[in-house]
Coordinates of N, CA and C and ligand atoms in Angstrom, one line a residue:
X1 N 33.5 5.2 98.2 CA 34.6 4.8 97.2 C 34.8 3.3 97.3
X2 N 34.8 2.7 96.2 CA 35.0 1.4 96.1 C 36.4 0.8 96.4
X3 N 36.9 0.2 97.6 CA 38.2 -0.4 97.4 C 38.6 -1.2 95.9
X4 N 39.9 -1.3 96.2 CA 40.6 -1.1 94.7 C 40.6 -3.2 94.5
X5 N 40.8 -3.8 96.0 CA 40.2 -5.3 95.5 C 39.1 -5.3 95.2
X6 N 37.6 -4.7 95.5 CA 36.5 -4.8 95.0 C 36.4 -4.5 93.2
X7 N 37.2 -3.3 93.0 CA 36.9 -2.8 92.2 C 38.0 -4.3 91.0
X8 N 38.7 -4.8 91.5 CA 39.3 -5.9 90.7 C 38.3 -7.2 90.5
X9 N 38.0 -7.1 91.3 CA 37.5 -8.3 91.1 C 35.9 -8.0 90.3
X10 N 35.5 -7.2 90.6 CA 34.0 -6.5 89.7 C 34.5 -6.3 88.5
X11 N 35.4 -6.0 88.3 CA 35.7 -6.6 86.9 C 36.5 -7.7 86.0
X12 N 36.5 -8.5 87.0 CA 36.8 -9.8 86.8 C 35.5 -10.3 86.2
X13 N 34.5 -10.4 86.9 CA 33.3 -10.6 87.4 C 32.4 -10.1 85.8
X14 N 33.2 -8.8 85.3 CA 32.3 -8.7 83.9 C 32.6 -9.3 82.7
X15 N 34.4 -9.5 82.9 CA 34.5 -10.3 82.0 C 34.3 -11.5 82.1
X16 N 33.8 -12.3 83.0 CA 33.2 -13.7 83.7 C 31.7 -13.9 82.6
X17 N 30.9 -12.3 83.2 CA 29.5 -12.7 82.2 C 29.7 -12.5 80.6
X18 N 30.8 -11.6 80.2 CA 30.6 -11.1 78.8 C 31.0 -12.4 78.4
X19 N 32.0 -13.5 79.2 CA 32.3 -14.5 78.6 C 31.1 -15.9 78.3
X20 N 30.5 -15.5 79.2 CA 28.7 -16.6 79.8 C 28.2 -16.5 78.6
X21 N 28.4 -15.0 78.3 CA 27.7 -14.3 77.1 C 27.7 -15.4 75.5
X22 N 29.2 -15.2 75.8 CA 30.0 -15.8 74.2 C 29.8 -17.1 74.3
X23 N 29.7 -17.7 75.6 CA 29.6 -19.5 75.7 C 28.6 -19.6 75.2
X24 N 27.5 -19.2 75.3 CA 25.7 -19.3 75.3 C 26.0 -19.3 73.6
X25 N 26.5 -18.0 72.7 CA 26.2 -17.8 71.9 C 26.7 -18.5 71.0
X26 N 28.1 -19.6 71.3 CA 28.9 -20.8 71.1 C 28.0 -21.6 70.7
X27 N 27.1 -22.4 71.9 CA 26.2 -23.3 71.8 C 24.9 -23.1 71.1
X28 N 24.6 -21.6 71.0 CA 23.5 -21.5 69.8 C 24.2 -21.9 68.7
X29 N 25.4 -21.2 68.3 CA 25.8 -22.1 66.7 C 25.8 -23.5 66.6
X30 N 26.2 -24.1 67.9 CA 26.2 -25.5 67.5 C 24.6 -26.5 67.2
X31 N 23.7 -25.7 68.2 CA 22.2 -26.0 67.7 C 22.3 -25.6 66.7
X32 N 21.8 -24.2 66.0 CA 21.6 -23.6 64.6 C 22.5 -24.8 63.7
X33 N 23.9 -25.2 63.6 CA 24.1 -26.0 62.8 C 23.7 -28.0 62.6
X34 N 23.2 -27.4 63.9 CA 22.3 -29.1 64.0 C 20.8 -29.2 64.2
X35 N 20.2 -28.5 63.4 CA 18.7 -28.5 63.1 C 18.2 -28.1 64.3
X36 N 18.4 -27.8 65.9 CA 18.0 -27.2 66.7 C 17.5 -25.8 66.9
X37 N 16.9 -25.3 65.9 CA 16.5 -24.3 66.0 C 15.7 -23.5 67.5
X38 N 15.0 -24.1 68.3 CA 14.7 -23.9 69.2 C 15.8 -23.8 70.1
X39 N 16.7 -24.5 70.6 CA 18.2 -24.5 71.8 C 18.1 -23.3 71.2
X40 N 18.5 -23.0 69.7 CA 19.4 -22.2 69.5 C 19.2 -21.0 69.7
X41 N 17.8 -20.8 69.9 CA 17.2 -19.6 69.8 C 17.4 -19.4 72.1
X42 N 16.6 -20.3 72.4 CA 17.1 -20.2 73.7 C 18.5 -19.8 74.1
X43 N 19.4 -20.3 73.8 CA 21.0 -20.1 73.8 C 20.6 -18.4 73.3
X44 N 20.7 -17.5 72.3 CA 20.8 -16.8 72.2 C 20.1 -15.8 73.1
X45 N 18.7 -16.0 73.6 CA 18.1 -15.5 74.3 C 19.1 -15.3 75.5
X46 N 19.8 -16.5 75.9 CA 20.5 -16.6 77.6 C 21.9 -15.7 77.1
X47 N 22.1 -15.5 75.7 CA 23.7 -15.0 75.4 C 22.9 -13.6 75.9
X48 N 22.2 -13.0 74.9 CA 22.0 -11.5 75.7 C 21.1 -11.2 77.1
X49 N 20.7 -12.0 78.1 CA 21.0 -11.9 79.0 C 22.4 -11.6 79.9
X50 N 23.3 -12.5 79.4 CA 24.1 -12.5 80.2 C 24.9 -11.0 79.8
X51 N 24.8 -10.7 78.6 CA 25.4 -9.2 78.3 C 25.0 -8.4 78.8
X52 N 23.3 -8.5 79.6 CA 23.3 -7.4 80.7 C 23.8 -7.3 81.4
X53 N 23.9 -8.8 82.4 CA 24.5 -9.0 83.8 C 25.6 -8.3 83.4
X54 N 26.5 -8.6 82.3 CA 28.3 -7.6 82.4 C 27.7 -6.4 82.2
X55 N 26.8 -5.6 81.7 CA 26.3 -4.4 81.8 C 26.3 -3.7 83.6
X56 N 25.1 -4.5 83.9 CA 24.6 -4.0 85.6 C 26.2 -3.6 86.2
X57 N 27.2 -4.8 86.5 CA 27.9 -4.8 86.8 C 29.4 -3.4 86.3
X58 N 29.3 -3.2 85.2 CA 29.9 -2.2 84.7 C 28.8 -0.8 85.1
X59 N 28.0 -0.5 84.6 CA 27.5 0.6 85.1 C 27.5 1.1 87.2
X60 N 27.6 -0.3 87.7 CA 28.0 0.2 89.0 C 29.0 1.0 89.1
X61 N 29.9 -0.1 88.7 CA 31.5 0.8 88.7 C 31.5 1.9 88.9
X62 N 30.6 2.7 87.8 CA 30.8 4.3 87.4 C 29.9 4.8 88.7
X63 N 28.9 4.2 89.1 CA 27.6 4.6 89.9 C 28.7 5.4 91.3
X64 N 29.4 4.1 91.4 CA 30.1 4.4 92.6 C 31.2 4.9 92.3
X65 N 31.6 6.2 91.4 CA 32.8 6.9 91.1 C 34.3 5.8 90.7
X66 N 33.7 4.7 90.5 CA 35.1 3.5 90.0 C 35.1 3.3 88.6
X67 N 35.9 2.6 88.2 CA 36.0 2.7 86.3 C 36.0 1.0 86.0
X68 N 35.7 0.9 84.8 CA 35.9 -0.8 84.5 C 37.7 -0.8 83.6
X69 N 37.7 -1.7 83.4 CA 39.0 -2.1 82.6 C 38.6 -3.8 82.1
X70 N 38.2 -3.4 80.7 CA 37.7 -4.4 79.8 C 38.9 -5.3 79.6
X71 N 39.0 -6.6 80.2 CA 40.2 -7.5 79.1 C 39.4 -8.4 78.2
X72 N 40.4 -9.2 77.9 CA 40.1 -9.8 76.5 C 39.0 -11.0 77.3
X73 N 38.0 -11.6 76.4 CA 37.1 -12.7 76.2 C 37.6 -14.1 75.9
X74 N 37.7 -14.6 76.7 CA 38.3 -16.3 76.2 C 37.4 -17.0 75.2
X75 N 38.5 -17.8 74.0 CA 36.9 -18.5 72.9 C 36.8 -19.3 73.7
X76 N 35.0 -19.3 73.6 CA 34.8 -20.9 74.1 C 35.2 -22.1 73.0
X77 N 34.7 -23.1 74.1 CA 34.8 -24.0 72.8 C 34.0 -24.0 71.6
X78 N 34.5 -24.9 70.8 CA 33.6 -25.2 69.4 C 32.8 -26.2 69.5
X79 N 33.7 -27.4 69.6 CA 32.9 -28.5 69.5 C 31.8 -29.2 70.8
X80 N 31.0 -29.2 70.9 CA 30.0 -30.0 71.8 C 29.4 -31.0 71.9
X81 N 29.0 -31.6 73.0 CA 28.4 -33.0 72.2 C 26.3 -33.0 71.9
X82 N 26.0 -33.8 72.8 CA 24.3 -34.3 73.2 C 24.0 -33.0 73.8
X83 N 22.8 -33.0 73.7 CA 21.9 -32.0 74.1 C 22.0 -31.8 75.9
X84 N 21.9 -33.2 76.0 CA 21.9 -33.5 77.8 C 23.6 -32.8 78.0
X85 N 24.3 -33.6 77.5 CA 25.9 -33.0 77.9 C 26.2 -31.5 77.8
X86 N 24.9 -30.7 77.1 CA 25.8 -29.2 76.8 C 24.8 -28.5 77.9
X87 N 23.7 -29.0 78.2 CA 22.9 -28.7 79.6 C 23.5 -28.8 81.2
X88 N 24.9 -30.0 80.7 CA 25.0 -30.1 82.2 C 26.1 -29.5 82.4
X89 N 26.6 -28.7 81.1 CA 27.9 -27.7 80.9 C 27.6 -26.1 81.5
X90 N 26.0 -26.3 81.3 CA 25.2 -25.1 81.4 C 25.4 -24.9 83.0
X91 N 25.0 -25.7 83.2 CA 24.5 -26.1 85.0 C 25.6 -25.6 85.8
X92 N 26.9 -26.2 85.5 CA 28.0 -26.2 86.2 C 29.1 -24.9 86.0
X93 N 28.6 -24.6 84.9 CA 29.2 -23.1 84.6 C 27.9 -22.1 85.1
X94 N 26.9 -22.0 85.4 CA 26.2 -21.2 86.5 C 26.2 -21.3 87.8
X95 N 26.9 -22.9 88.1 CA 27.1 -23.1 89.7 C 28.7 -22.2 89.8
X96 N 29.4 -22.0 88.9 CA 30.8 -21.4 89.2 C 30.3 -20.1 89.1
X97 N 29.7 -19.2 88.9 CA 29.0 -18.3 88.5 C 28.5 -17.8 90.0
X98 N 27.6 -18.7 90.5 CA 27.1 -18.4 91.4 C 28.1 -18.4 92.4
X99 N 29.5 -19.1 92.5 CA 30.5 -18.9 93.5 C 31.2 -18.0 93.7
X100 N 31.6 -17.4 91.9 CA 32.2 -16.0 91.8 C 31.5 -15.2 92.3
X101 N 29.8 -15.1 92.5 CA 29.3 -13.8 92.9 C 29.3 -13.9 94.3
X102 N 29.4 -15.6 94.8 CA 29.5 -15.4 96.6 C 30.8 -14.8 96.7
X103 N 31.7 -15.0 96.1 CA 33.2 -14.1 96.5 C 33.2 -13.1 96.5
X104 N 32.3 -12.4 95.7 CA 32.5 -10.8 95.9 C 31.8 -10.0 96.9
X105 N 30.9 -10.8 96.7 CA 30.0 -10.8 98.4 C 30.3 -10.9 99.7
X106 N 31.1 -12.1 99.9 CA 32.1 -12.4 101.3 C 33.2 -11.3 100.8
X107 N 33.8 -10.6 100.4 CA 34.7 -9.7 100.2 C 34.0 -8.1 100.7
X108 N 32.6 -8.0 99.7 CA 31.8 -6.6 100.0 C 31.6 -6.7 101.9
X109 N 31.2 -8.1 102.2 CA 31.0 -7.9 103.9 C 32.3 -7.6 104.6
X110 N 33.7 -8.7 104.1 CA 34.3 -8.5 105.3 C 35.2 -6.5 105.2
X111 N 35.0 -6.4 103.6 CA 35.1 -4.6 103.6 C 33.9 -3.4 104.6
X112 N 32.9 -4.4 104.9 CA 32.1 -3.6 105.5 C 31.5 -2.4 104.5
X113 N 31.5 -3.1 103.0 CA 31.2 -2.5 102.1 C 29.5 -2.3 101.6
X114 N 28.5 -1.9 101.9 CA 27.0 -2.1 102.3 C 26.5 -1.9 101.1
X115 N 26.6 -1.0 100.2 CA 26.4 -0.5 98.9 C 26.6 -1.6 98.0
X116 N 27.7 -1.9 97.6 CA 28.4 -3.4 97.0 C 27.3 -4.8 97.4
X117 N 27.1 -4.9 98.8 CA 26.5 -5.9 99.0 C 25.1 -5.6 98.8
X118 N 24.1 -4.6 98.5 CA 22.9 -4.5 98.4 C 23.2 -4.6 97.2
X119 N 23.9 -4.5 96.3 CA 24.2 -4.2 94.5 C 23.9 -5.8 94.4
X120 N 24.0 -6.9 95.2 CA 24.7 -8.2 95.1 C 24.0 -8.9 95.0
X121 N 22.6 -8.3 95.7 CA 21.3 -9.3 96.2 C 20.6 -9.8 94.8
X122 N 20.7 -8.8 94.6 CA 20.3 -9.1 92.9 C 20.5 -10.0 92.0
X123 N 21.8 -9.9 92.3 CA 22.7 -11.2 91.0 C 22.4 -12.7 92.0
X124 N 22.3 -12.3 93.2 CA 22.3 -13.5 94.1 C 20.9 -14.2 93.9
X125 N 19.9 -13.9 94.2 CA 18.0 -14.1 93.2 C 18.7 -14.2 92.2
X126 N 19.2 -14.0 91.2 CA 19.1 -14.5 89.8 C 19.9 -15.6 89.4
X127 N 21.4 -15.8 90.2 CA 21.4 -16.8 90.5 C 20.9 -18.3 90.2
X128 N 19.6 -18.2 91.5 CA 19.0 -19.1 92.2 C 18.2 -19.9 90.5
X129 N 17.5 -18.7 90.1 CA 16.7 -18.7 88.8 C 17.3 -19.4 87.5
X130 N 18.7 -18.8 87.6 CA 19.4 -19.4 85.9 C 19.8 -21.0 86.2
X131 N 20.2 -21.3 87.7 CA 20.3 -22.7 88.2 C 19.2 -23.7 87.7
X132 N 18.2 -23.3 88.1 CA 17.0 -23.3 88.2 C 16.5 -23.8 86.8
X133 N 16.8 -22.8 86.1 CA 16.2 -22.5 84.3 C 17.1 -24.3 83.8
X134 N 18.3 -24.4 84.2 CA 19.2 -25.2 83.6 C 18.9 -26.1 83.9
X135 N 18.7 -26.5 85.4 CA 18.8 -27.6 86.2 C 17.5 -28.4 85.5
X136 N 16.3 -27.7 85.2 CA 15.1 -27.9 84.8 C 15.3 -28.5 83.3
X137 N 15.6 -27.8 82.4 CA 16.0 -28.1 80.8 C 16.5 -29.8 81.3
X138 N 17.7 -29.7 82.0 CA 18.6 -30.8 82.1 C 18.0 -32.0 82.7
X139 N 16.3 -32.0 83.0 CA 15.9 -32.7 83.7 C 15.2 -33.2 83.0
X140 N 14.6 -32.5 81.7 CA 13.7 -32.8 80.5 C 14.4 -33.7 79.8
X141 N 15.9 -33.4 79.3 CA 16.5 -33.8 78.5 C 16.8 -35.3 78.9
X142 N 17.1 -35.4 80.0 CA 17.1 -37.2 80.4 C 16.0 -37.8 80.4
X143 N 14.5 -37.1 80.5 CA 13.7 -38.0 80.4 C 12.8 -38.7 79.0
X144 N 13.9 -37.8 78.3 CA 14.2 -38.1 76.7 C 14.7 -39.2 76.9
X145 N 15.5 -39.6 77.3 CA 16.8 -40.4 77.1 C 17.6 -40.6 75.5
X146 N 17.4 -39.6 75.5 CA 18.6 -39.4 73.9 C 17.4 -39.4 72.8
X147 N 16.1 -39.4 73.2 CA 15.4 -39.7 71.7 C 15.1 -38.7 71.0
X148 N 15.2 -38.7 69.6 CA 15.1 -38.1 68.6 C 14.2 -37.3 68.7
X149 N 13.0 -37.9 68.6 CA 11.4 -37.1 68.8 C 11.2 -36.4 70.2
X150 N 11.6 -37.1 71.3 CA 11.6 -35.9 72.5 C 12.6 -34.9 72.7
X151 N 13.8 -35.0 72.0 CA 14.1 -33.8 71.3 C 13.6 -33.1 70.8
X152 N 13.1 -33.2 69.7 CA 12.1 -32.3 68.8 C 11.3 -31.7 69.9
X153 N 10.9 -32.3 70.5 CA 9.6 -32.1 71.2 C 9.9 -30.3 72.3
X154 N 11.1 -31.3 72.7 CA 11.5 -30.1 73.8 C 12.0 -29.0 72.4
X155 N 12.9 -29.1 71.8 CA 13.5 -28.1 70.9 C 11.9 -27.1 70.4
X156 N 11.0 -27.3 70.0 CA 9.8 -26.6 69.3 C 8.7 -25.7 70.2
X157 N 8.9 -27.2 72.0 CA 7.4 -26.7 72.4 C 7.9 -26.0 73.4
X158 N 8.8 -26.2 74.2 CA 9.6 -25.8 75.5 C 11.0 -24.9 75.3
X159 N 11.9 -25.5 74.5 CA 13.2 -24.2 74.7 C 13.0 -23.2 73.4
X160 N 12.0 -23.5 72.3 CA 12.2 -22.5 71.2 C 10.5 -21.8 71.9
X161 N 9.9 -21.6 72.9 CA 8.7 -20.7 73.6 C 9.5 -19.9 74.0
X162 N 10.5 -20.1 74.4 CA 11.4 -19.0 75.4 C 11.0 -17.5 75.2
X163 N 10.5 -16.9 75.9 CA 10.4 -15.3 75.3 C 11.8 -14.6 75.7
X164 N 11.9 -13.7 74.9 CA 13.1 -13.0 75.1 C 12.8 -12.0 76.2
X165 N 13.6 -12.1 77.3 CA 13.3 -11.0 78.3 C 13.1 -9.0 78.4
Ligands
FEO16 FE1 25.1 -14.1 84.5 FE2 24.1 -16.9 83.9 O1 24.8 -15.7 85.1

């Protein structure tokens, strides 16, 4: 049986990704309305990922006899700036990401909750990955240094390849 702080905060936790979700899918409109068709398509790729991550995490709940309790979705923002600037929005909203899932983790151990923490390892590798994915984009985008054409370049050859998972 899942304690009832675990069970709060795991669904804190979904509405964390369903919101990752809606950020991602923020920033594809703002590519899609700025000729970026590639971001945009990436961005949408990373929006329904993140709709599984609040998936995994809700189907636990039930796995382990506990229930979810959906709240509301915060809008992200609208407006964004440079390509570089909404990458390093990316970066730092996956590093918080990655701290919320260490908290549920130092909570699953100090409950001596073993189930919870093997559920964890998971998000904890993926983690490592989406950092990763971001940190990488964000490293292309400065060696652009704001140009037009190495935009393009990455927008067509590198973030619009993205296969959808
Ligand atoms: Fe669900 Fe991007 O972490």
């Amino acid at each position: 049986m899942l304690s009832e702080k675990l069970r709060k905060i795991i669904n804190e936790q979904i509405n964390k990704e369903f919101y990752s979700s809606y950020l991602y899918l923020a920033m594809a409109a703002h590519f899609d309305a700025n000729a970026l068709p590639g971001f945009a398509s990436w961005m949408k790729a990373q929006a329904a990922e993140e709709w599984t991550h609040g998936m995994k995490f809700y189907e636990y709940l039930y796995e382990v006899s506990s229930y979810a309790e959906l709240a509301a979705i915060a809008a992200p923002p609208v407006k964004y700036g440079t390509p570089e600037e909404i990458f390093k929005t990316v970066l730092d909203h996956e590093r918080e990401v990655t701290a919320s899932i260490k908290g549920i983790y130092d909570l699953a151990k100090a409950e001596n909750d073993p189930k919870t923490e093997l559920m964890l390892h998971w998000f904890i590798n993926e983690q490592v990955e989406e950092e990763k994915n971001a940190q990488d984009i964000l490293d292309k985008l400065k060696m652009t240094g704001g140009n037009a054409f190495g935009i393009m370049f990455l927008d067509q050859h590198v973030l619009g390849a993205r296969k959808a998972d």
